[in-house]
Amino acid sequence: MNSFFGLNIGVRALSAAQVALYTVSHNISNADTAGYSRQVIVQKASSPLKTGTGSGMIGTGVDIQTIMRVRNVFLDNRYWNENAKYGEWSVKSSGLSEMESLLNSSSDDGLDDVLKSFISSMEDLLNDPSSDSVRSAVATEGEALCRYLNNMAGILQDLLEDYNSCIKAKVDEINSYARQICELNKQIYKAELDGSTANDLRDQRTVLVDKLSAIADVEVSEVSMGTLPNGQEDIRFCIKINGISLVNHFEVNELECYTDDKGIYGVRWADTGNDITFEGGEIKGYLDMCNGNGLNGEFKGIPYYMDQLDTFARTLAKAFNEGIYADGQSHCAGHAGGVGLDDSTGIRFFSYDGKSSEELMESGSDMDSIYSNITAANISLSSDVKNDTDKIAVASASGEAENSDNLSDLLKIFDDARVFANGTPEDYINSMYTTIGVEVSFSSRLSGNHENILSHIDNNRNSVSGVSLDEEATNLVIYQQAYNAAAKAISVMDEILDVTINALKADW
């Protein structure tokens, strides 16, 4: 043990206090940095030495083991799992709410209101069957009903295309985040080869995983692959989606989009071409909104409500034109069985794409195939009725201008519970309104629940990893005092050495 042993202990203490002050300053500087994790020094007593007399061991000071990033892996994984659930249901809640606003029955121009206006115009015609102006009003209101359905179908189609494009955008985001994480893996791996911990780089990676977890359900793990030549563990960082690696340390397995026969995007692995199934995240929300047809208990997305409108259009057209209801049976003569003011018969009131009655009937081999051509997007008045309102079949027999028996039967369609499988036309509309109302309520509730849970987990993460300025200010004082004390110890040791050396020189 040499004479400068005490100075060495003081220098170690001074260095430790200095590193601690630097670390506290770094924490304070990044108190508002997104994703930053509080850092603390880990120190231990350095290896002691035996005394010259063999009567014990004397301490040699302090060593800085590492500067540790304060992080709770369990809370991170909980956050990522919950973030995927919230991402999914926030997309669904937003999409369904938008559709509800389009279909909402509480508005003054909803589907039920347009239908009532059409019925009211026919009731006016019932009282004055030969009036040209009233007949024109019926044609106008019928055309308004068709245009309303056309517009609704167009809006839903636009919404479908918007959400479909979001699928592509989210796949691009996933690939971008995966590449960025892979690059950070390389930097972290190199920085930690000497046993250090790349705290700030790890924080950057965690922020990217946070963003990625909102888009897709991810499984994150750090796996030990053995020991490096320098004795350090060979740690590999992996991210999986549905059990398949998206990021395998230095490698990225990218995703790609493809389109089905309807132009809707699907997602698959770029290298194998195998489809990928998402269990959560925004991308699952968009996929379900674009593909959910409600069959077998599946999610009711945009296709489901488009199909509901299509069913309404073709069922109403078939019942009104032919008198054939949802059960496939004929319950009245329909518009085709009536007689117009010009003694015409066999005329269909509704068609598609402005086709004539003849063209409509030539579009299929039977009634089902004929009316399967009609959708909410293309339903229209037949060109016969549109070009000549005298062809509106009010009468049940020819040569009777004031006969309105057939129109009376047509009006009964709107109160007949057999027209649709679940009731009258109004019942069908109300059922559609009720369904989307329930779905909006359910998705909003789930979205809110997951948001609350996510916020709670994030608060817990911040309580562990976040920087408390009060706490750091306290640490600043503590380490400042430690630094001053270490400096004082060095000063004392210097005085002792000065006295000792000078005393020895005097003896010489």
PDB file of C-alpha atoms in Angstrom, residues 182 185-187 189-190 236-237 247-252:
ATOM      1  CA  CYS A 182     -33.364  -2.991 -37.425  1.00  0.00           C
ATOM      2  CA  ASN A 185     -30.481  -2.932 -33.381  1.00  0.00           C
ATOM      3  CA  LYS A 186     -27.203  -2.699 -35.276  1.00  0.00           C
ATOM      4  CA  GLN A 187     -26.173   0.495 -33.495  1.00  0.00           C
ATOM      5  CA  TYR A 189     -25.356  -4.165 -30.707  1.00  0.00           C
ATOM      6  CA  LYS A 190     -22.102  -2.410 -31.628  1.00  0.00           C
ATOM      7  CA  ARG A 236     -30.827 -10.497 -30.083  1.00  0.00           C
ATOM      8  CA  PHE A 237     -33.922  -8.276 -30.327  1.00  0.00           C
ATOM      9  CA  VAL A 247     -37.641  -8.062 -37.182  1.00  0.00           C
ATOM     10  CA  ASN A 248     -35.062 -10.694 -36.342  1.00  0.00           C
ATOM     11  CA  HIS A 249     -32.259  -8.558 -34.933  1.00  0.00           C
ATOM     12  CA  PHE A 250     -30.408  -7.489 -38.109  1.00  0.00           C
ATOM     13  CA  GLU A 251     -33.005  -8.856 -40.565  1.00  0.00           C
ATOM     14  CA  VAL A 252     -36.391  -7.486 -41.635  1.00  0.00           C
TER      15      VAL A 252
END
